[in-house]
GROMACS .gro file of C-alpha atoms in nm:
model
  407
    1MET     CA    1   0.001  -0.002   0.001
    2ALA     CA    2   0.292   0.238   0.075
    3ASP     CA    3   0.430   0.177  -0.273
    4ASP     CA    4   0.088   0.255  -0.424
    5ASP     CA    5   0.071   0.586  -0.236
    6GLN     CA    6   0.414   0.682  -0.369
    7ASP     CA    7   0.318   0.603  -0.730
    8THR     CA    8   0.007   0.823  -0.734
    9LYS     CA    9   0.214   1.131  -0.829
   10GLU     CA   10   0.245   1.131  -1.208
   11TYR     CA   11   0.416   1.353  -1.463
   12ARG     CA   12   0.234   1.634  -1.648
   13TRP     CA   13   0.265   1.459  -1.982
   14GLU     CA   14   0.104   1.152  -1.841
   15THR     CA   15  -0.202   1.334  -1.698
   16GLY     CA   16  -0.256   1.607  -1.958
   17TYR     CA   17  -0.540   1.427  -2.130
   18GLU     CA   18  -0.655   1.202  -1.850
   19LYS     CA   19  -1.030   1.198  -1.766
   20THR     CA   20  -1.109   1.509  -1.966
   21TRP     CA   21  -1.448   1.365  -2.049
   22GLU     CA   22  -1.558   1.408  -1.688
   23ALA     CA   23  -1.596   1.783  -1.749
   24ILE     CA   24  -1.879   1.707  -2.001
   25LYS     CA   25  -2.206   1.652  -1.823
   26GLU     CA   26  -2.549   1.612  -1.976
   27ASP     CA   27  -2.847   1.813  -1.858
   28LYS     CA   28  -3.182   1.656  -1.750
   29ASP     CA   29  -3.280   1.615  -2.111
   30GLY     CA   30  -2.960   1.431  -2.204
   31LEU     CA   31  -2.823   1.725  -2.408
   32VAL     CA   32  -2.482   1.898  -2.387
   33ALA     CA   33  -2.580   2.213  -2.579
   34GLY     CA   34  -2.589   2.419  -2.259
   35LEU     CA   35  -2.245   2.307  -2.155
   36VAL     CA   36  -2.103   2.387  -2.498
   37ALA     CA   37  -2.252   2.733  -2.482
   38GLU     CA   38  -2.104   2.782  -2.137
   39PHE     CA   39  -1.756   2.675  -2.261
   40ALA     CA   40  -1.778   2.918  -2.556
   41GLN     CA   41  -1.888   3.200  -2.326
   42LYS     CA   42  -1.595   3.144  -2.093
   43ALA     CA   43  -1.351   3.129  -2.383
   44ALA     CA   44  -1.482   3.462  -2.521
   45LYS     CA   45  -1.458   3.621  -2.179
   46LYS     CA   46  -1.107   3.497  -2.140
   47ALA     CA   47  -1.004   3.633  -2.478
   48ALA     CA   48  -1.145   3.975  -2.408
   49VAL     CA   49  -0.885   4.201  -2.240
   50PRO     CA   50  -1.066   4.454  -2.016
   51ARG     CA   51  -0.944   4.814  -2.003
   52ARG     CA   52  -0.867   4.911  -1.648
   53GLY     CA   53  -0.932   5.272  -1.582
   54PRO     CA   54  -0.857   5.558  -1.820
   55VAL     CA   55  -0.546   5.468  -2.015
   56ARG     CA   56  -0.377   5.685  -2.276
   57LEU     CA   57  -0.334   5.503  -2.607
   58GLY     CA   58  -0.148   5.626  -2.909
   59MET     CA   59  -0.344   5.656  -3.231
   60MET     CA   60  -0.020   5.653  -3.443
   61ARG     CA   61   0.218   5.365  -3.425
   62HIS     CA   62   0.545   5.281  -3.597
   63LEU     CA   63   0.601   4.906  -3.567
   64LEU     CA   64   0.890   4.695  -3.693
   65VAL     CA   65   0.841   4.317  -3.711
   66ALA     CA   66   1.166   4.116  -3.705
   67VAL     CA   67   1.132   3.756  -3.839
   68ASP     CA   68   1.381   3.488  -3.744
   69CYS     CA   69   1.513   3.324  -4.067
   70SER     CA   70   1.773   3.097  -3.905
   71ASP     CA   71   1.804   2.716  -3.907
   72ALA     CA   72   1.569   2.702  -3.607
   73MET     CA   73   1.278   2.799  -3.828
   74ASN     CA   74   1.305   2.467  -4.018
   75SER     CA   75   1.160   2.275  -3.723
   76GLN     CA   76   0.821   2.116  -3.787
   77ASP     CA   77   0.664   2.144  -3.443
   78LEU     CA   78   0.439   2.403  -3.608
   79LYS     CA   79   0.293   2.261  -3.929
   80PRO     CA   80   0.402   2.259  -4.199
   81SER     CA   81   0.707   2.430  -4.051
   82ARG     CA   82   0.781   2.720  -3.818
   83PHE     CA   83   0.875   2.948  -4.103
   84LEU     CA   84   0.577   2.872  -4.329
   85CYS     CA   85   0.336   2.896  -4.032
   86THR     CA   86   0.489   3.232  -3.940
   87LEU     CA   87   0.447   3.372  -4.290
   88LYS     CA   88   0.085   3.262  -4.306
   89LEU     CA   89   0.003   3.415  -3.968
   90LEU     CA   90   0.192   3.736  -4.048
   91GLU     CA   91  -0.034   3.792  -4.348
   92LYS     CA   92  -0.332   3.789  -4.122
   93PHE     CA   93  -0.148   4.005  -3.870
   94VAL     CA   94  -0.071   4.274  -4.132
   95GLU     CA   95  -0.433   4.301  -4.236
   96GLU     CA   96  -0.557   4.311  -3.877
   97TYR     CA   97  -0.289   4.562  -3.774
   98PHE     CA   98  -0.389   4.818  -4.031
   99ASP     CA   99  -0.757   4.756  -3.963
  100GLN     CA  100  -0.712   4.836  -3.599
  101ASN     CA  101  -0.446   5.108  -3.658
  102PRO     CA  102  -0.525   5.282  -3.987
  103LEU     CA  103  -0.296   5.581  -3.910
  104SER     CA  104  -0.001   5.358  -3.832
  105GLN     CA  105   0.295   5.224  -4.025
  106LEU     CA  106   0.463   4.886  -4.043
  107GLY     CA  107   0.803   4.758  -4.152
  108LEU     CA  108   0.962   4.408  -4.186
  109ILE     CA  109   1.312   4.296  -4.084
  110LEU     CA  110   1.480   3.958  -4.148
  111MET     CA  111   1.724   3.793  -3.903
  112LYS     CA  112   1.961   3.560  -4.087
  113ASN     CA  113   2.333   3.460  -4.090
  114LYS     CA  114   2.408   3.679  -3.791
  115ARG     CA  115   2.280   3.984  -3.975
  116ALA     CA  116   1.960   4.194  -3.981
  117GLU     CA  117   1.827   4.299  -4.316
  118LYS     CA  118   1.540   4.538  -4.387
  119LEU     CA  119   1.277   4.374  -4.605
  120THR     CA  120   1.021   4.660  -4.632
  121GLU     CA  121   1.030   5.019  -4.538
  122LEU     CA  122   0.792   5.166  -4.283
  123SER     CA  123   0.470   5.237  -4.473
  124GLY     CA  124   0.093   5.195  -4.459
  125ASN     CA  125   0.075   4.993  -4.782
  126ILE     CA  126  -0.080   4.658  -4.695
  127ARG     CA  127  -0.032   4.502  -5.039
  128LYS     CA  128   0.342   4.584  -5.031
  129HIS     CA  129   0.398   4.400  -4.703
  130ILE     CA  130   0.187   4.098  -4.795
  131LYS     CA  131   0.362   4.070  -5.132
  132ALA     CA  132   0.699   4.076  -4.959
  133LEU     CA  133   0.590   3.801  -4.712
  134GLN     CA  134   0.460   3.583  -4.995
  135GLY     CA  135   0.793   3.610  -5.172
  136LEU     CA  136   0.976   3.457  -4.878
  137SER     CA  137   0.809   3.114  -4.896
  138GLU     CA  138   1.095   2.971  -5.108
  139MET     CA  139   1.382   3.138  -4.914
  140SER     CA  140   1.653   2.912  -4.772
  141LEU     CA  141   1.697   2.924  -4.396
  142SER     CA  142   2.046   2.906  -4.258
  143GLY     CA  143   2.281   3.040  -3.994
  144GLU     CA  144   2.209   3.188  -3.652
  145PRO     CA  145   2.016   3.510  -3.568
  146SER     CA  146   2.181   3.813  -3.411
  147LEU     CA  147   1.943   3.982  -3.170
  148GLN     CA  148   2.185   4.271  -3.107
  149ASN     CA  149   2.218   4.355  -3.480
  150THR     CA  150   1.841   4.348  -3.507
  151LEU     CA  151   1.805   4.586  -3.212
  152GLU     CA  152   2.064   4.827  -3.356
  153LEU     CA  153   1.895   4.829  -3.701
  154ALA     CA  154   1.556   4.892  -3.542
  155GLY     CA  155   1.704   5.171  -3.329
  156ARG     CA  156   1.848   5.345  -3.638
  157ILE     CA  157   1.512   5.326  -3.816
  158LEU     CA  158   1.286   5.430  -3.527
  159LYS     CA  159   1.505   5.688  -3.353
  160PRO     CA  160   1.454   5.974  -3.609
  161LEU     CA  161   1.076   5.935  -3.609
  162PRO     CA  162   0.862   6.197  -3.428
  163ALA     CA  163   0.783   6.147  -3.060
  164HIS     CA  164   0.410   6.181  -3.094
  165ALA     CA  165   0.387   5.831  -3.248
  166SER     CA  166   0.481   5.517  -3.051
  167ARG     CA  167   0.791   5.332  -3.165
  168GLU     CA  168   0.782   4.956  -3.128
  169LEU     CA  169   0.967   4.643  -3.228
  170LEU     CA  170   0.820   4.294  -3.235
  171VAL     CA  171   1.065   4.005  -3.264
  172LEU     CA  172   0.954   3.652  -3.372
  173PHE     CA  173   1.238   3.449  -3.227
  174ALA     CA  174   1.277   3.078  -3.287
  175SER     CA  175   1.637   3.017  -3.186
  176LEU     CA  176   1.761   2.942  -2.838
  177THR     CA  177   2.089   3.136  -2.900
  178THR     CA  178   2.192   3.470  -3.044
  179CYS     CA  179   2.534   3.553  -3.200
  180ASP     CA  180   2.609   3.912  -3.119
  181PRO     CA  181   2.917   4.126  -3.195
  182GLY     CA  182   2.922   4.315  -2.866
  183ASP     CA  183   2.746   4.370  -2.536
  184ILE     CA  184   2.370   4.342  -2.601
  185ASN     CA  185   2.291   4.493  -2.259
  186THR     CA  186   2.428   4.830  -2.382
  187THR     CA  187   2.201   4.818  -2.684
  188ILE     CA  188   1.900   4.735  -2.467
  189GLN     CA  189   1.970   5.034  -2.247
  190LEU     CA  190   1.993   5.261  -2.555
  191LEU     CA  191   1.654   5.138  -2.676
  192LYS     CA  192   1.509   5.202  -2.329
  193THR     CA  193   1.653   5.556  -2.329
  194GLU     CA  194   1.496   5.627  -2.670
  195GLY     CA  195   1.159   5.498  -2.557
  196ILE     CA  196   1.144   5.209  -2.809
  197ARG     CA  197   0.915   4.940  -2.686
  198CYS     CA  198   1.038   4.582  -2.769
  199SER     CA  199   0.822   4.269  -2.753
  200VAL     CA  200   0.923   3.913  -2.828
  201ILE     CA  201   0.723   3.604  -2.924
  202GLY     CA  202   0.935   3.286  -2.870
  203LEU     CA  203   0.874   2.986  -3.088
  204ALA     CA  204   1.087   2.738  -2.890
  205ALA     CA  205   1.138   2.813  -2.523
  206GLU     CA  206   1.190   3.107  -2.287
  207VAL     CA  207   1.520   3.280  -2.340
  208ARG     CA  208   1.656   3.497  -2.058
  209ILE     CA  209   1.794   3.779  -2.273
  210CYS     CA  210   1.460   3.807  -2.455
  211LYS     CA  211   1.274   3.829  -2.122
  212LYS     CA  212   1.516   4.094  -1.999
  213LEU     CA  213   1.473   4.295  -2.323
  214CYS     CA  214   1.090   4.298  -2.276
  215GLN     CA  215   1.111   4.391  -1.908
  216ASP     CA  216   1.355   4.674  -1.955
  217THR     CA  217   1.171   4.833  -2.251
  218GLY     CA  218   0.820   4.775  -2.131
  219GLY     CA  219   0.720   4.511  -2.388
  220GLU     CA  220   0.547   4.181  -2.377
  221TYR     CA  221   0.710   3.836  -2.385
  222GLY     CA  222   0.531   3.516  -2.474
  223VAL     CA  223   0.619   3.164  -2.581
  224VAL     CA  224   0.383   2.981  -2.817
  225LEU     CA  225   0.223   2.652  -2.733
  226ASP     CA  226   0.072   2.575  -3.076
  227ASP     CA  227  -0.036   2.750  -3.385
  228VAL     CA  228  -0.360   2.873  -3.229
  229HIS     CA  229  -0.171   3.021  -2.937
  230TYR     CA  230   0.078   3.169  -3.181
  231ARG     CA  231  -0.206   3.345  -3.369
  232THR     CA  232  -0.351   3.480  -3.045
  233LEU     CA  233  -0.015   3.622  -2.933
  234LEU     CA  234   0.033   3.790  -3.270
  235LEU     CA  235  -0.312   3.944  -3.287
  236ASP     CA  236  -0.274   4.074  -2.930
  237SER     CA  237   0.000   4.297  -3.073
  238THR     CA  238  -0.249   4.473  -3.307
  239SER     CA  239  -0.399   4.669  -3.012
  240PRO     CA  240  -0.209   4.988  -2.931
  241PRO     CA  241  -0.006   4.970  -2.611
  242PRO     CA  242  -0.051   5.226  -2.330
  243ARG     CA  243   0.132   5.542  -2.404
  244ALA     CA  244   0.424   5.647  -2.186
  245ARG     CA  245   0.317   5.899  -1.923
  246ALA     CA  246   0.638   6.098  -1.978
  247LEU     CA  247   0.523   6.201  -2.321
  248ASP     CA  248   0.329   6.529  -2.326
  249ALA     CA  249   0.019   6.563  -2.545
  250GLY     CA  250   0.055   6.797  -2.838
  251LEU     CA  251  -0.102   6.888  -3.168
  252VAL     CA  252   0.004   6.704  -3.484
  253LYS     CA  253  -0.014   6.882  -3.817
  254MET     CA  254  -0.183   6.657  -4.074
  255GLY     CA  255  -0.279   6.696  -4.438
  256PHE     CA  256  -0.568   6.545  -4.626
  257PRO     CA  257  -0.446   6.466  -4.979
  258HIS     CA  258  -0.669   6.494  -5.284
  259SER     CA  259  -0.660   6.388  -5.648
  260ALA     CA  260  -0.546   6.641  -5.904
  261PRO     CA  261  -0.827   6.796  -6.112
  262PRO     CA  262  -0.810   6.747  -6.489
  263THR     CA  263  -0.604   7.018  -6.664
  264ASP     CA  264  -0.673   6.920  -7.026
  265THR     CA  265  -0.882   7.209  -7.175
  266SER     CA  266  -0.956   7.004  -7.487
  267ASP     CA  267  -1.162   6.762  -7.279
  268PRO     CA  268  -1.399   6.961  -7.064
  269ALA     CA  269  -1.585   6.645  -6.965
  270GLY     CA  270  -1.283   6.527  -6.771
  271ASN     CA  271  -1.239   6.197  -6.954
  272ALA     CA  272  -0.872   6.246  -7.032
  273ASP     CA  273  -0.612   6.041  -6.847
  274PRO     CA  274  -0.431   6.219  -6.563
  275PRO     CA  275  -0.074   6.335  -6.639
  276ILE     CA  276   0.208   6.089  -6.577
  277SER     CA  277   0.402   6.159  -6.257
  278VAL     CA  278   0.631   5.972  -6.017
  279CYS     CA  279   0.506   5.835  -5.686
  280MET     CA  280   0.732   5.952  -5.402
  281CYS     CA  281   0.694   5.637  -5.194
  282HIS     CA  282   0.840   5.425  -5.478
  283LEU     CA  283   1.096   5.673  -5.610
  284GLU     CA  284   1.396   5.487  -5.470
  285GLU     CA  285   1.268   5.155  -5.616
  286GLY     CA  286   1.219   5.292  -5.964
  287GLU     CA  287   0.849   5.213  -5.960
  288GLY     CA  288   0.535   5.408  -5.907
  289VAL     CA  289   0.517   5.588  -6.241
  290GLY     CA  290   0.156   5.650  -6.320
  291GLY     CA  291  -0.125   5.901  -6.343
  292GLU     CA  292  -0.350   5.860  -6.040
  293GLY     CA  293  -0.248   5.916  -5.679
  294HIS     CA  294  -0.282   6.126  -5.367
  295LEU     CA  295  -0.129   6.475  -5.379
  296CYS     CA  296   0.014   6.636  -5.067
  297PRO     CA  297  -0.178   6.958  -5.004
  298GLN     CA  298   0.141   7.138  -4.897
  299CYS     CA  299   0.403   7.047  -5.161
  300ARG     CA  300   0.197   6.857  -5.422
  301SER     CA  301   0.407   6.540  -5.401
  302LYS     CA  302   0.225   6.227  -5.512
  303TYR     CA  303   0.171   5.909  -5.300
  304CYS     CA  304   0.001   5.592  -5.404
  305SER     CA  305  -0.136   5.495  -5.062
  306LEU     CA  306  -0.232   5.643  -4.731
  307PRO     CA  307  -0.140   5.705  -4.458
  308ALA     CA  308   0.213   5.822  -4.535
  309GLN     CA  309   0.480   6.067  -4.420
  310CYS     CA  310   0.555   6.317  -4.698
  311ARG     CA  311   0.924   6.281  -4.789
  312THR     CA  312   0.944   6.637  -4.921
  313CYS     CA  313   0.783   6.847  -4.652
  314GLY     CA  314   0.743   6.600  -4.361
  315LEU     CA  315   0.366   6.646  -4.338
  316THR     CA  316   0.159   6.348  -4.207
  317LEU     CA  317  -0.085   6.248  -4.478
  318ALA     CA  318  -0.409   6.072  -4.386
  319SER     CA  319  -0.780   6.062  -4.481
  320ALA     CA  320  -1.096   6.130  -4.285
  321PRO     CA  321  -1.195   5.758  -4.273
  322HIS     CA  322  -0.859   5.678  -4.112
  323LEU     CA  323  -0.929   5.920  -3.831
  324ALA     CA  324  -1.282   5.790  -3.782
  325ARG     CA  325  -1.158   5.427  -3.758
  326SER     CA  326  -0.903   5.527  -3.493
  327TYR     CA  327  -1.168   5.686  -3.276
  328HIS     CA  328  -1.254   5.376  -3.080
  329HIS     CA  329  -0.906   5.359  -2.930
  330LEU     CA  330  -0.959   5.698  -2.768
  331PHE     CA  331  -1.314   5.645  -2.650
  332PRO     CA  332  -1.376   5.268  -2.612
  333VAL     CA  333  -1.712   5.122  -2.530
  334ASP     CA  334  -1.781   5.105  -2.156
  335PRO     CA  335  -1.770   4.749  -2.021
  336TYR     CA  336  -2.117   4.592  -2.007
  337GLU     CA  337  -2.257   4.475  -1.674
  338GLU     CA  338  -2.282   4.100  -1.644
  339LEU     CA  339  -2.602   3.982  -1.485
  340PRO     CA  340  -2.765   3.644  -1.429
  341ASN     CA  341  -3.059   3.577  -1.657
  342GLU     CA  342  -3.363   3.620  -1.441
  343GLY     CA  343  -3.610   3.730  -1.705
  344GLN     CA  344  -3.505   4.099  -1.710
  345ALA     CA  345  -3.539   4.101  -2.091
  346GLN     CA  346  -3.703   3.879  -2.352
  347TYR     CA  347  -3.453   3.924  -2.636
  348CYS     CA  348  -3.119   4.069  -2.726
  349PHE     CA  349  -3.136   4.433  -2.837
  350ALA     CA  350  -2.867   4.385  -3.111
  351CYS     CA  351  -2.955   4.053  -3.277
  352LEU     CA  352  -3.316   4.026  -3.156
  353ARG     CA  353  -3.255   3.668  -3.049
  354THR     CA  354  -3.486   3.547  -2.777
  355PHE     CA  355  -3.311   3.458  -2.452
  356THR     CA  356  -3.347   3.090  -2.354
  357ASP     CA  357  -3.243   2.877  -2.067
  358LEU     CA  358  -2.903   2.830  -2.227
  359ASP     CA  359  -2.827   3.199  -2.167
  360LYS     CA  360  -2.709   3.175  -1.808
  361GLN     CA  361  -2.563   3.527  -1.821
  362ILE     CA  362  -2.676   3.838  -2.002
  363TYR     CA  363  -2.516   4.177  -2.037
  364ARG     CA  364  -2.652   4.528  -1.989
  365CYS     CA  365  -2.511   4.859  -2.107
  366THR     CA  366  -2.469   5.100  -1.817
  367ARG     CA  367  -2.564   5.403  -2.032
  368CYS     CA  368  -2.864   5.298  -2.247
  369HIS     CA  369  -2.964   5.007  -2.014
  370GLU     CA  370  -3.029   4.771  -2.306
  371PHE     CA  371  -2.963   4.397  -2.269
  372TYR     CA  372  -2.739   4.184  -2.491
  373CYS     CA  373  -2.642   3.824  -2.535
  374TRP     CA  374  -2.281   3.718  -2.488
  375GLU     CA  375  -2.217   3.685  -2.862
  376CYS     CA  376  -2.324   4.041  -2.931
  377GLU     CA  377  -2.129   4.163  -2.632
  378SER     CA  378  -1.815   4.004  -2.775
  379VAL     CA  379  -1.876   4.158  -3.120
  380VAL     CA  380  -1.935   4.502  -2.977
  381THR     CA  381  -1.621   4.491  -2.763
  382THR     CA  382  -1.375   4.339  -3.018
  383THR     CA  383  -1.508   4.442  -3.361
  384LEU     CA  384  -1.787   4.698  -3.365
  385HIS     CA  385  -1.660   4.930  -3.086
  386VAL     CA  386  -2.002   5.100  -3.078
  387CYS     CA  387  -2.294   5.020  -2.851
  388PRO     CA  388  -2.606   4.964  -3.072
  389GLY     CA  389  -2.838   5.101  -2.803
  390CYS     CA  390  -2.627   5.414  -2.743
  391SER     CA  391  -2.578   5.480  -3.117
  392SER     CA  392  -2.958   5.484  -3.166
  393ARG     CA  393  -2.989   5.759  -2.909
  394PRO     CA  394  -2.801   6.074  -3.026
  395HIS     CA  395  -2.811   6.233  -2.681
  396LEU     CA  396  -2.603   5.937  -2.552
  397TYR     CA  397  -2.386   5.867  -2.860
  398GLN     CA  398  -2.258   6.223  -2.897
  399ARG     CA  399  -2.143   6.263  -2.534
  400LEU     CA  400  -1.767   6.256  -2.480
  401PRO     CA  401  -1.583   6.164  -2.163
  402ASP     CA  402  -1.455   6.435  -1.932
  403ALA     CA  403  -1.097   6.477  -1.803
  404SER     CA  404  -1.144   6.202  -1.552
  405GLY     CA  405  -1.248   5.954  -1.820
  406HIS     CA  406  -1.617   5.938  -1.710
  407ILE     CA  407  -1.912   5.989  -1.947
   0.00000   0.00000   0.00000
């Protein structure tokens, strides 16, 4: 009996999937639909990150993503391989990043053979970044990464940028080692002094220097468990981080570009093709020669996509929809009040679905006092960013928070 008591302690890998079926219990009708709905509700609640108190968030971000292209990315613990899985998830990340941050810019860096190479410039062109990622699928992976060279390259790119926009670096690190030419701790302190926020997503195991980098610069460090967790960690980086309190608020001069009016007097109907000109954002690459584009209102330079930083006069170029889509970061939806379903409402105000016995919890807006199901509460918080009940009442929807953050 004594030997049996000593053998009851098992290893984690021996008990990870033991007796998981015991969590599934049928109701009195022999169904598990209620339990499935409860699991889905708990998962949605866990995925939602609540905002604690009034937090200053930056509407404009400059983010560099460094991708490990060393031998370690050939591992197949993520299918079909770490590298191909990373490229596929990065395409989704780029689209989601610009959807959540339309006024921000993104750049890509490759870590390979102890060097750091810039793949794409900082820009707001989604197609350019996705095309560059798709062209890496056949690239050979070799050598070791150099974290210090990557940090120094990111510092040179981000240091000259204006202080009103956040400067960030996200490293996708698969190796357990880094080959650096000098003292990486000095480089980390320089990034900390410049206010560059560094985050790392590890694909293998926790590395001490990566954890120290994130702690010193105020970033986030996570190690993936599988491809689903990898996707979650990546998409978490699409939300803007809290702005440093040391930065003072100030006005940012912005321009709203427009298309050039037709100048051909022989065609008063305006059917003539626009004049051929060179796009400033592709001038160094020898591309971007065409007719249509967005003209800077200050110096008349042409750009093919927005947002952008004018290379001639330095004016920040954006459009009105970009500002409107960034509004929810400044004034997020107030958290809904979670209440037990005791017959307070017959249906969800958003989707008009009738509440049933499966809806153990319902949600109520603290401003318009309308009730919602958990699916609509999740959509409002993560995607819509507007309360349907408040938006249907102009006297509630047009109110802005005061200095303390209260409505």
